[in-house]
Coordinates of C-alpha atoms and ligand atoms in Angstrom, one line a residue:
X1 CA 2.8 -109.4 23.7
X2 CA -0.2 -107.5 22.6
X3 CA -1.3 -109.8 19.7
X4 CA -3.6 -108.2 17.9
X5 CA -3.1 -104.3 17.4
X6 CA -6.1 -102.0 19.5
X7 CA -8.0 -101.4 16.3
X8 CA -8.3 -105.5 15.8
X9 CA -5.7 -105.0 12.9
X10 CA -2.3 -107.2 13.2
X11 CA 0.9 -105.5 13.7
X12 CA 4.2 -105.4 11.1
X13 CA 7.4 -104.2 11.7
X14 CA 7.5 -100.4 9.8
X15 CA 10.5 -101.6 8.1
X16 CA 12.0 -104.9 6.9
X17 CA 15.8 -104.1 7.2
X18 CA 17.7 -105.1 3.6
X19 CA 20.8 -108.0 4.4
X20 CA 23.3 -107.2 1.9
X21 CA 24.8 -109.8 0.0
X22 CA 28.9 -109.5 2.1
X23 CA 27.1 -109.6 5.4
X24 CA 24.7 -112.5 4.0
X25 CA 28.0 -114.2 2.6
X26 CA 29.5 -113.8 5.8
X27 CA 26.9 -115.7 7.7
X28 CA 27.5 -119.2 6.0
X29 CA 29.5 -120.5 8.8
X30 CA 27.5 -119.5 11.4
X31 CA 25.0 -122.0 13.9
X32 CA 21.6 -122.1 13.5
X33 CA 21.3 -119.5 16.9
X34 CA 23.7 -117.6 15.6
X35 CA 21.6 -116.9 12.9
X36 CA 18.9 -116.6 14.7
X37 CA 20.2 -113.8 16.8
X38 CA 21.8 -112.0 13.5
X39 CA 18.0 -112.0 12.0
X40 CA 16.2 -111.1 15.4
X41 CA 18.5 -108.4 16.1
X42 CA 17.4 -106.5 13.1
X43 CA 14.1 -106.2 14.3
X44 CA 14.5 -106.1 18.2
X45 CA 16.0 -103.1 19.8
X46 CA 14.3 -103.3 23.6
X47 CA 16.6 -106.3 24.5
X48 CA 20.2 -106.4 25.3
X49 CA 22.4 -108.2 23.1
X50 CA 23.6 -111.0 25.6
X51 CA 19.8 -111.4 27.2
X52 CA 18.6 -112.3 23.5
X53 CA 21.4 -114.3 22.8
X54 CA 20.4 -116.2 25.8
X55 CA 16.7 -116.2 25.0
X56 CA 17.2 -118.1 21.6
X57 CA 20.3 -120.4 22.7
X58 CA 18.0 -121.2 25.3
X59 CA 14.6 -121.7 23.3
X60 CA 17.0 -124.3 20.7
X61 CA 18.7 -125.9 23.0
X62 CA 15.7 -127.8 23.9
X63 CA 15.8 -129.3 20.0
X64 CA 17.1 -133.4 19.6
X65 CA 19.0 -132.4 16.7
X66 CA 22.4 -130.7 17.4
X67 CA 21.5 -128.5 14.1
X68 CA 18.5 -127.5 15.4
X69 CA 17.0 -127.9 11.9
X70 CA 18.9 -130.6 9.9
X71 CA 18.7 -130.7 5.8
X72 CA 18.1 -134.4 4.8
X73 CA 19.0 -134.5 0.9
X74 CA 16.9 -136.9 -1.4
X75 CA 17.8 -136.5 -5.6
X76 CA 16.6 -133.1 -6.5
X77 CA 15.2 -132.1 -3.3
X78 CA 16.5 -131.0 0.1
X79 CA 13.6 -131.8 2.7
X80 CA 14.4 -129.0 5.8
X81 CA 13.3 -131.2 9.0
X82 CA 11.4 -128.3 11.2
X83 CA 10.1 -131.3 13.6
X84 CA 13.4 -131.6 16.3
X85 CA 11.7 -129.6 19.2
X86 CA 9.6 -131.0 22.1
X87 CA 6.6 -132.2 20.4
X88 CA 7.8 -132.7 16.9
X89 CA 5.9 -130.0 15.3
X90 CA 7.3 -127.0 13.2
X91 CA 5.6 -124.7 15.8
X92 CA 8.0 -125.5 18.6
X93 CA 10.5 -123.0 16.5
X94 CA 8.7 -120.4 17.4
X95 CA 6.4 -121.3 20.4
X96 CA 9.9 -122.6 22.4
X97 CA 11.6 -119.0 21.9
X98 CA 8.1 -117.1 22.5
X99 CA 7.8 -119.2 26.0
X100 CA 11.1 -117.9 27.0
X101 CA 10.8 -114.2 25.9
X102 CA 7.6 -113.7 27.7
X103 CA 8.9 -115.1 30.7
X104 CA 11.8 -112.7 30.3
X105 CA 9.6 -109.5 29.3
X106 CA 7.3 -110.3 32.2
X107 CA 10.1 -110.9 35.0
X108 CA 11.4 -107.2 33.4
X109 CA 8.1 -105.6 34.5
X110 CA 7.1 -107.9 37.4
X111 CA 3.9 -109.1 35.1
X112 CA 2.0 -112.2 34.7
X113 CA 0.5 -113.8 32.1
X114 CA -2.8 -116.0 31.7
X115 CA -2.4 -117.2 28.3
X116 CA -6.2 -119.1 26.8
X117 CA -5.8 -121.2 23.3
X118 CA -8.1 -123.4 21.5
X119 CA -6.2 -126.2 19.5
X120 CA -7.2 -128.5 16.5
X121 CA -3.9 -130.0 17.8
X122 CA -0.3 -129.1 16.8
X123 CA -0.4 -125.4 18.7
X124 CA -1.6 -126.5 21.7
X125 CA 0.9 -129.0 22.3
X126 CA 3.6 -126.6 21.4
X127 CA 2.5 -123.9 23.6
X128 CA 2.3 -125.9 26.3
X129 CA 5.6 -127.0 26.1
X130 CA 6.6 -123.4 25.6
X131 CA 4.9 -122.3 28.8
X132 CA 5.3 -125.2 30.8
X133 CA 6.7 -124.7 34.8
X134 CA 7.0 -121.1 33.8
X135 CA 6.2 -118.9 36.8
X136 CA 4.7 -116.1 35.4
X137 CA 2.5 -117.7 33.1
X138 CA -0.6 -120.2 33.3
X139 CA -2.0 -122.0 30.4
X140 CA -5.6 -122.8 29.8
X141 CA -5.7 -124.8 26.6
X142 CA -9.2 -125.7 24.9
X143 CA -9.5 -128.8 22.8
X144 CA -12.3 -130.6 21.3
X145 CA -12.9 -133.4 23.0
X146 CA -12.3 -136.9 21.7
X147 CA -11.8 -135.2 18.2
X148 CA -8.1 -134.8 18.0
X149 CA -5.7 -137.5 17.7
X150 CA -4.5 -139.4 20.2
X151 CA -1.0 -138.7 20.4
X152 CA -1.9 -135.1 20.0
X153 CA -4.2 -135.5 23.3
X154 CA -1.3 -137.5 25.2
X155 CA 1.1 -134.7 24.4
X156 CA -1.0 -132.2 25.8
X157 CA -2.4 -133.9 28.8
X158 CA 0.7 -135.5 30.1
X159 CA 2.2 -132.4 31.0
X160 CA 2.5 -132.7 34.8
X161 CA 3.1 -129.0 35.8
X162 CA 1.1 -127.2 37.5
X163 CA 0.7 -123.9 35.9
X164 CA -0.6 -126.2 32.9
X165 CA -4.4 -126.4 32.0
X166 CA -5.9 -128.8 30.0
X167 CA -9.8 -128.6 28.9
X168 CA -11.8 -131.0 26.7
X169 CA -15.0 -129.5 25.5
X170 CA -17.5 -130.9 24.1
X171 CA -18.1 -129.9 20.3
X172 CA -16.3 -129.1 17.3
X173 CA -12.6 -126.9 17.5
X174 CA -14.9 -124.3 15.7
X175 CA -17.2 -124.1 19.3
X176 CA -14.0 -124.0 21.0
X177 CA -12.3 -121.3 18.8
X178 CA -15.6 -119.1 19.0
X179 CA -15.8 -119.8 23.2
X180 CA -12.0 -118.3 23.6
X181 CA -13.0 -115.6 21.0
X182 CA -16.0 -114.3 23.4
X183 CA -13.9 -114.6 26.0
X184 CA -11.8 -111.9 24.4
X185 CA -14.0 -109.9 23.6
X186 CA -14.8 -109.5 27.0
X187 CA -12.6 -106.4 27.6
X188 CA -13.1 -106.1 31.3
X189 CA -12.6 -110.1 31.9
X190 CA -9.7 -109.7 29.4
X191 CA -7.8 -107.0 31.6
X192 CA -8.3 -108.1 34.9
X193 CA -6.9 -111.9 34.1
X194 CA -4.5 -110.7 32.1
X195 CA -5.4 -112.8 29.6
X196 CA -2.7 -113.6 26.4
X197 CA -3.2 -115.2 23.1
X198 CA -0.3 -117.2 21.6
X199 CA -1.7 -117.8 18.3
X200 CA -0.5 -118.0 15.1
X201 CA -1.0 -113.9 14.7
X202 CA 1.9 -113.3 17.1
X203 CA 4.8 -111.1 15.3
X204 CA 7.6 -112.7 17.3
X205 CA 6.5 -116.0 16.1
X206 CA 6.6 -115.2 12.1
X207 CA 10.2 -113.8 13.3
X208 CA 11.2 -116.9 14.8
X209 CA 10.1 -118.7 11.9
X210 CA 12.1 -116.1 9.4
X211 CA 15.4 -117.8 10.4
X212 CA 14.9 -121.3 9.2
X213 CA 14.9 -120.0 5.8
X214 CA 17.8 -117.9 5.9
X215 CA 19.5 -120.1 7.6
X216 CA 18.5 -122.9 4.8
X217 CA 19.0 -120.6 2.0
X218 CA 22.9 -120.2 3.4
X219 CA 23.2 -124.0 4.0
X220 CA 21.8 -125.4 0.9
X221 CA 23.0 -122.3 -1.8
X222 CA 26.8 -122.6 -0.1
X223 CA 26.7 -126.4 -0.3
X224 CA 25.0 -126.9 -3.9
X225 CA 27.2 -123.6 -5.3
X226 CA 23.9 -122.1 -6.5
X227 CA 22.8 -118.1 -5.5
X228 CA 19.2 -118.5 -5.6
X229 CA 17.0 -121.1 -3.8
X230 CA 13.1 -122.3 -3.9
X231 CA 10.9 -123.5 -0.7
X232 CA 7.7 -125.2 -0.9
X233 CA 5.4 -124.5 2.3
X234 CA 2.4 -127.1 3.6
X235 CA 0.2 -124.3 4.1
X236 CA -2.4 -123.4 6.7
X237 CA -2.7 -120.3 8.2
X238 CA -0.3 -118.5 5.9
X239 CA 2.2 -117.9 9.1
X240 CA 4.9 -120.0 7.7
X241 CA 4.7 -119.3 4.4
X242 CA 4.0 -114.8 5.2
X243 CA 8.0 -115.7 7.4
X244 CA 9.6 -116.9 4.0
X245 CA 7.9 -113.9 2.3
X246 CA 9.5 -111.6 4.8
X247 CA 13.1 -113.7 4.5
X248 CA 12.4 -112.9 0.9
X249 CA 12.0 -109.5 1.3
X250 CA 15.5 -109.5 3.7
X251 CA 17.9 -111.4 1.9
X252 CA 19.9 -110.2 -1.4
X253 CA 17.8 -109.8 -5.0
X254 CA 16.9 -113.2 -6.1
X255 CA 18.2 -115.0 -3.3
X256 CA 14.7 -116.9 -2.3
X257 CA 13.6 -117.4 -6.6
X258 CA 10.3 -118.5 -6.0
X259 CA 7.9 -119.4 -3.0
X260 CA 5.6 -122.7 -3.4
X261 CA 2.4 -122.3 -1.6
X262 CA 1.2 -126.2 -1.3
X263 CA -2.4 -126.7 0.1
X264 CA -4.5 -130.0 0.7
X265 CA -8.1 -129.6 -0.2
X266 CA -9.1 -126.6 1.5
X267 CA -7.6 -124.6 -1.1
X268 CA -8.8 -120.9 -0.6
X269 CA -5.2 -120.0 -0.6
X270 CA -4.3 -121.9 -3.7
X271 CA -7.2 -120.1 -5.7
X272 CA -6.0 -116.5 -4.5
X273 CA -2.7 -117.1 -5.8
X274 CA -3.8 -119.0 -9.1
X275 CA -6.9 -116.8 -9.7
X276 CA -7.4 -113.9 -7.6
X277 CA -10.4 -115.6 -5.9
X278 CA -10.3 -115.6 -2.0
X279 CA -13.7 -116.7 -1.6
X280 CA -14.2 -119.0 1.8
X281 CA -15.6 -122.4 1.7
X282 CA -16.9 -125.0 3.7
X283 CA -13.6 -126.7 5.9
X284 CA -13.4 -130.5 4.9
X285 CA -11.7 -132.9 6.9
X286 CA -8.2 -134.1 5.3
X287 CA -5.2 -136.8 6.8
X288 CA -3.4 -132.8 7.4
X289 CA -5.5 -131.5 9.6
X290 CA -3.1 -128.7 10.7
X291 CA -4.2 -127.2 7.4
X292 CA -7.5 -127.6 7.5
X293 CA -8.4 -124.0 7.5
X294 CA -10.3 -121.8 5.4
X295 CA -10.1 -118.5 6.5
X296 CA -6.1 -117.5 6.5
X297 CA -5.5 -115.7 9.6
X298 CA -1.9 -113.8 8.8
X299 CA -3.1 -113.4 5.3
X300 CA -4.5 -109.6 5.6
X301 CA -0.3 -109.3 6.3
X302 CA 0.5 -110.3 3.1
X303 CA -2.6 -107.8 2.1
X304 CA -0.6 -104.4 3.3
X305 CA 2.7 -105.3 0.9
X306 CA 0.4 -106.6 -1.9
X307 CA -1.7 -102.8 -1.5
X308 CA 1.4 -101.0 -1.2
X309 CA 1.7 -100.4 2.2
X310 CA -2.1 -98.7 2.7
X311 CA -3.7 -99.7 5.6
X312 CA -6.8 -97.9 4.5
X313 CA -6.9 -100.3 1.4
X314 CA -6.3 -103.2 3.6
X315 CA -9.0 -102.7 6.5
X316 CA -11.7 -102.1 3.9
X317 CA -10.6 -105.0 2.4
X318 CA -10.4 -107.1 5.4
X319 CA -14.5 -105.5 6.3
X320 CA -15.5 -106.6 3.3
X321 CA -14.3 -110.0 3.6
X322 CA -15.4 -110.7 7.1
X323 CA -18.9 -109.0 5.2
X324 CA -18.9 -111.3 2.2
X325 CA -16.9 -114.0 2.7
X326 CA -15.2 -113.6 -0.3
X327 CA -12.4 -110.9 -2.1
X328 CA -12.0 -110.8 -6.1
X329 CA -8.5 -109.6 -6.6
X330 CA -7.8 -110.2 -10.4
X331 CA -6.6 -106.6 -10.2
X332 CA -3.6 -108.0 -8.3
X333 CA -2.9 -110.8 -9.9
X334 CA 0.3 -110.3 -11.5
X335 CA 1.7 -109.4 -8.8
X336 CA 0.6 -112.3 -6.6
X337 CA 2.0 -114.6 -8.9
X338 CA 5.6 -112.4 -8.9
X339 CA 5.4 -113.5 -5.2
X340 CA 3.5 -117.2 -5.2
X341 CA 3.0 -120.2 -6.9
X342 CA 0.5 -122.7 -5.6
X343 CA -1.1 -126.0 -6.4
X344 CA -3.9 -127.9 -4.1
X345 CA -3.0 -131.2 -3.0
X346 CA -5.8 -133.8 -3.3
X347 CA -5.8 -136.8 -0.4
X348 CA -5.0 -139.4 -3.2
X349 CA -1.9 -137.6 -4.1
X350 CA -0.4 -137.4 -0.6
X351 CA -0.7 -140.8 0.2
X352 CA 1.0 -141.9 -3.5
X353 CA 3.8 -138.9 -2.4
X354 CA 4.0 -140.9 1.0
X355 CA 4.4 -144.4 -0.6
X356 CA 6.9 -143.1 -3.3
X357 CA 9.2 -141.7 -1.1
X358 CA 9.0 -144.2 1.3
X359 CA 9.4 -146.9 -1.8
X360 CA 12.3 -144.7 -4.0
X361 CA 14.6 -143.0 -0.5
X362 CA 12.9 -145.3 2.4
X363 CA 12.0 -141.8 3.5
X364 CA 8.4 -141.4 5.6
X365 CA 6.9 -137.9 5.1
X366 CA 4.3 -136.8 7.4
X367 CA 1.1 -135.9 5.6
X368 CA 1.5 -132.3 5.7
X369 CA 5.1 -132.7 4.5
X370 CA 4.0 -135.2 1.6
X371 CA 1.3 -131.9 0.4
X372 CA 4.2 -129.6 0.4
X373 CA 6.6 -132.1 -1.1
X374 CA 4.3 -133.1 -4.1
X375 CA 3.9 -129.4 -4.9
X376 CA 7.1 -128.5 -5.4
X377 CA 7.6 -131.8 -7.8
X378 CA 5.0 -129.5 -9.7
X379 CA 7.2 -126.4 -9.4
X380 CA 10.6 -127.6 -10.1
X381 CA 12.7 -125.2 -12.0
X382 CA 16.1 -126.4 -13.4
X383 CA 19.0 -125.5 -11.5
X384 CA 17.7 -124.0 -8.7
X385 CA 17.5 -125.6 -5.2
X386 CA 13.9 -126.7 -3.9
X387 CA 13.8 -127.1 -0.5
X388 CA 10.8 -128.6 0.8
X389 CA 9.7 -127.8 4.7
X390 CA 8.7 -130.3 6.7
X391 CA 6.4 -129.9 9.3
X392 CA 5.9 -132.8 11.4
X393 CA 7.6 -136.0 12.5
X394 CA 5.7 -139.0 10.4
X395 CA 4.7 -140.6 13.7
X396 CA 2.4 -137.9 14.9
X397 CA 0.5 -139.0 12.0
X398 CA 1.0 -142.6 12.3
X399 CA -2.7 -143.8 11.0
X400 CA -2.5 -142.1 7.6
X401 CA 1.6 -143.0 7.4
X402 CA 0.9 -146.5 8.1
X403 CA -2.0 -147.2 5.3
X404 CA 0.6 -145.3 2.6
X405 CA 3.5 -147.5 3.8
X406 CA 2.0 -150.4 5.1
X407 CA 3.7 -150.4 8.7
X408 CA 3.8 -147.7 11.2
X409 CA 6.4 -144.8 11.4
X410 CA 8.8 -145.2 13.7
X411 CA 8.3 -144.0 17.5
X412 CA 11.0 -141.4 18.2
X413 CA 11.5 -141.4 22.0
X414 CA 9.9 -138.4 23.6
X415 CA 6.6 -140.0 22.1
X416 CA 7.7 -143.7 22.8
X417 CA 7.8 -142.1 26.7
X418 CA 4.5 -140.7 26.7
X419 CA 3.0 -144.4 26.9
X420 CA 1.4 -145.5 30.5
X421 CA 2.4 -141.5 31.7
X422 CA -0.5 -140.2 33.9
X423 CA -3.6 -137.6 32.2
X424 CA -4.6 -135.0 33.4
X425 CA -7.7 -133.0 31.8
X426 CA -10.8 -131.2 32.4
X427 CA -13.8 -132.2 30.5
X428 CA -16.4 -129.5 29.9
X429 CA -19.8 -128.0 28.6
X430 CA -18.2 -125.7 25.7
X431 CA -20.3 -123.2 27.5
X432 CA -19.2 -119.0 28.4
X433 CA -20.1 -119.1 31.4
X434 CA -18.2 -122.6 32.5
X435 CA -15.3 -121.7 31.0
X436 CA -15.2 -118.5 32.5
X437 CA -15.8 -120.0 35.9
X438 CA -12.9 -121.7 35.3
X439 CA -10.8 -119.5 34.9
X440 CA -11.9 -117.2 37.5
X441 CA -11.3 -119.9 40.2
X442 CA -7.7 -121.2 38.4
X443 CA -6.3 -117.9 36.3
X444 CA -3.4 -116.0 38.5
X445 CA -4.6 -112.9 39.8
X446 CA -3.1 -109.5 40.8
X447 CA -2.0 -109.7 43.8
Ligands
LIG1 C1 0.5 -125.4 11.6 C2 0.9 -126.4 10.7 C3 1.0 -126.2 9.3 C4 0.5 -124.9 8.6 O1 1.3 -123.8 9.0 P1 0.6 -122.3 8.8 O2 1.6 -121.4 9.4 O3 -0.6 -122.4 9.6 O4 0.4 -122.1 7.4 C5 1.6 -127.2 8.5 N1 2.0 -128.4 9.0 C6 1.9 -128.6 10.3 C7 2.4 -130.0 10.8 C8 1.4 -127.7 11.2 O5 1.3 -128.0 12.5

């Protein structure tokens, strides 16, 4: 629950625990919670066997799809659907299990929890739904006003329980992210709200998000007779693609061949791999806006393994960067590309990946699918697997689906329902000392 670690660095498990290849074998027929529990367990040890089973059965059962995370198999490449939860985003895997075990930490210790965000969309929506009617927890969730889309916005704001916050302010999500990021930093303010993050840096999240690749990697290796599988990741923020790193490190030799690291035109992460160059740029705009992001933030992660497991190495590193803006690491390059591959994916390219698939398999990838999809067309290796993750239902996306196909996605119901539902949001100067007036008069308080 403490996010980031007391000297602002982020916090890794000492050890990732080795599966061998019988007890990996012996997994094949298991559920998707039952895998989840076998690969949490390994890392949990302050939680009793039946309460976790209970956290994740619960977190999943919340998911449309009775396999939680359904395979959907198109010529030579399996697309993993990651977009069955609540608000049909790949983040409820991890923010529906997260909601749960911090109400279950904090009922433990009699605690509560103020939890502040800002969103640029997709992790807003699936914290709140994590968090929602929870007793111990409130949720104060920033957005930029009138700047996200508006199914994102109805997702968020239609959420009628009370321990739910909504707040529009006025600016850019970059005002927004800097507003919650003073807010922070103030220590004292911090402490006496008791004020949580639930951001992408979260540990338990990148855990939750390890099991959809081992439970993939059992699915689609025992069903296609093959050992060894590939994944291509619409990347962001490095979360999703840092969990299939550490399945990758988990699973038996050669089990996960090759990691794709697919990017749209904010490619900082794409140059690191391809050249050694993570050098920030200015964030453009693109139709996948949940990867709009320059700076990567579970990237200095990937750092410690990459500098053998210095922290030293990696904090000068990371001062540098936030110094410069930039880190040359041709040194390293070799071995980034033992671990990577990448390709940037350029806005003309999705929506022809969108059309094809939609033309060749009547198939409608979201944008941020279609980036990770077209990548691995780019990375195909003969006779292994490619599994392609996809991150969000087409219809959250509808206005970039519907001029690649011509019509719009389909509606699935939990979005269909949200039509005519009541609002409810605050609309605000994106100003310290509002928000923080806010939150003083609305945040639980110690009793
Ligand atoms: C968050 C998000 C991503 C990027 O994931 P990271 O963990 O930030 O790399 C990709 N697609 C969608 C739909 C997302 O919401």
């Amino acid at each position: 629950m403490t996010g980031l670690a007391e000297d602002g660095g982020l916090l890794l498990p000492r050890a990732i625990p080795r599966i061998d290849r019988t007890t990996f074998e012996s997994w094949q027929p298991l559920s998707y919670s039952e895998v989840a529990f076998e690969v949490m367990a390994r890392f949990v040890d302050d939680i009793p066997t039946t309460d976790l089973k209970a956290l994740i059965n619960k977190s999943y059962a919340t998911f449309s799809d009775a396999q939680v995370v359904p395979h959907v198999h198109l010529d030579d490449l399996h697309i993993l659907e990651l977009f069955h939860g609540p608000t049909l985003a790949f983040k409820d895997i991890a923010l529906q299990f997260l909601g749960n075990l911090f109400e279950y930490l904090l009922a433990r210790d009699d605690g509560f929890l103020n939890i502040l965000g800002a969103t640029s969309g997709d992790t807003g929506s699936a914290a709140i739904y994590g968090v929602k009617g929870r007793e111990r927890m409130r949720i104060f969730i920033l957005h930029p006003h009138q700047r996200i889309s508006e199914v994102q916005e109805k997702q968020m704001t239609t959420v009628a329980d009370a321990n739910v916050f909504n707040i529009a302010v006025t600016g850019t999500f970059d005002d927004a992210q800097a507003a919650v990021k003073k807010i922070f930093s103030d220590i004292e303010f911090k402490k006496s709200f008791r004020l949580g993050a639930i951001n992408s840096i979260n540990w338990a999240r990148i855990l939750a998000q390890v099991v959809y690749y081992v439970y993939s990697c059992l699915h689609v290796a025992g069903h296609e007779k093959h050992s060894a599988v590939a994944f291509s990741v619409p990347t962001g923020n490095f979360g999703d693609i840092f969990a299939g790193y550490i399945a990758k490190k988990m699973l038996p030799e050669g089990s996960i061949r090759k990691l794709v690291l697919a990017t749209n035109s904010n490619d900082i992460l794409t140059r690191f791999v391809n050249e050694g160059d993570y050098s920030l740029a200015e964030v453009v705009s693109t139709s996948s806006p949940s990867m709009d992001i320059q700076a990567a933030s579970n990237f200095e992660r990937y750092l410690y393994y990459l500098m053998d497991k210095e922290p030293d190495l990696v904090r000068e590193a990371m001062l540098k960067f936030s110094v410069d803006g930039k880190l040359y690491m041709q040194n390293y390059l070799a071995h980034i590309k033992r671990d990577f591959v990448a390709s940037a994916i350029s806005e003309d390219e999705v929506q022809d990946t969108i059309a094809r698939y939609y033309e060749q398999h009547h198939y409608t990838l979201d944008p941020h699918t279609a980036v990770g999809v077209k990548a691995a067309e780019q990375h195909r290796d003969q006779g292994v697997p490619m599994i392609c993750l996809a991150t969000a239902h087409p219809a959250k996306f509808g206005a970039t689906v519907e001029r690649a196909i011509g019509r719009p996605p389909e509606l699935p119901p939990s979005l269909a329902e949200l039509e005519g539902k009541p609002s409810r949001c605050e609309v605000m100067d994106c100003s310290i000392e509002v928000l923080m007036a806010y939150l003083e008069s609305h945040a639980q308080k110690n009793p």
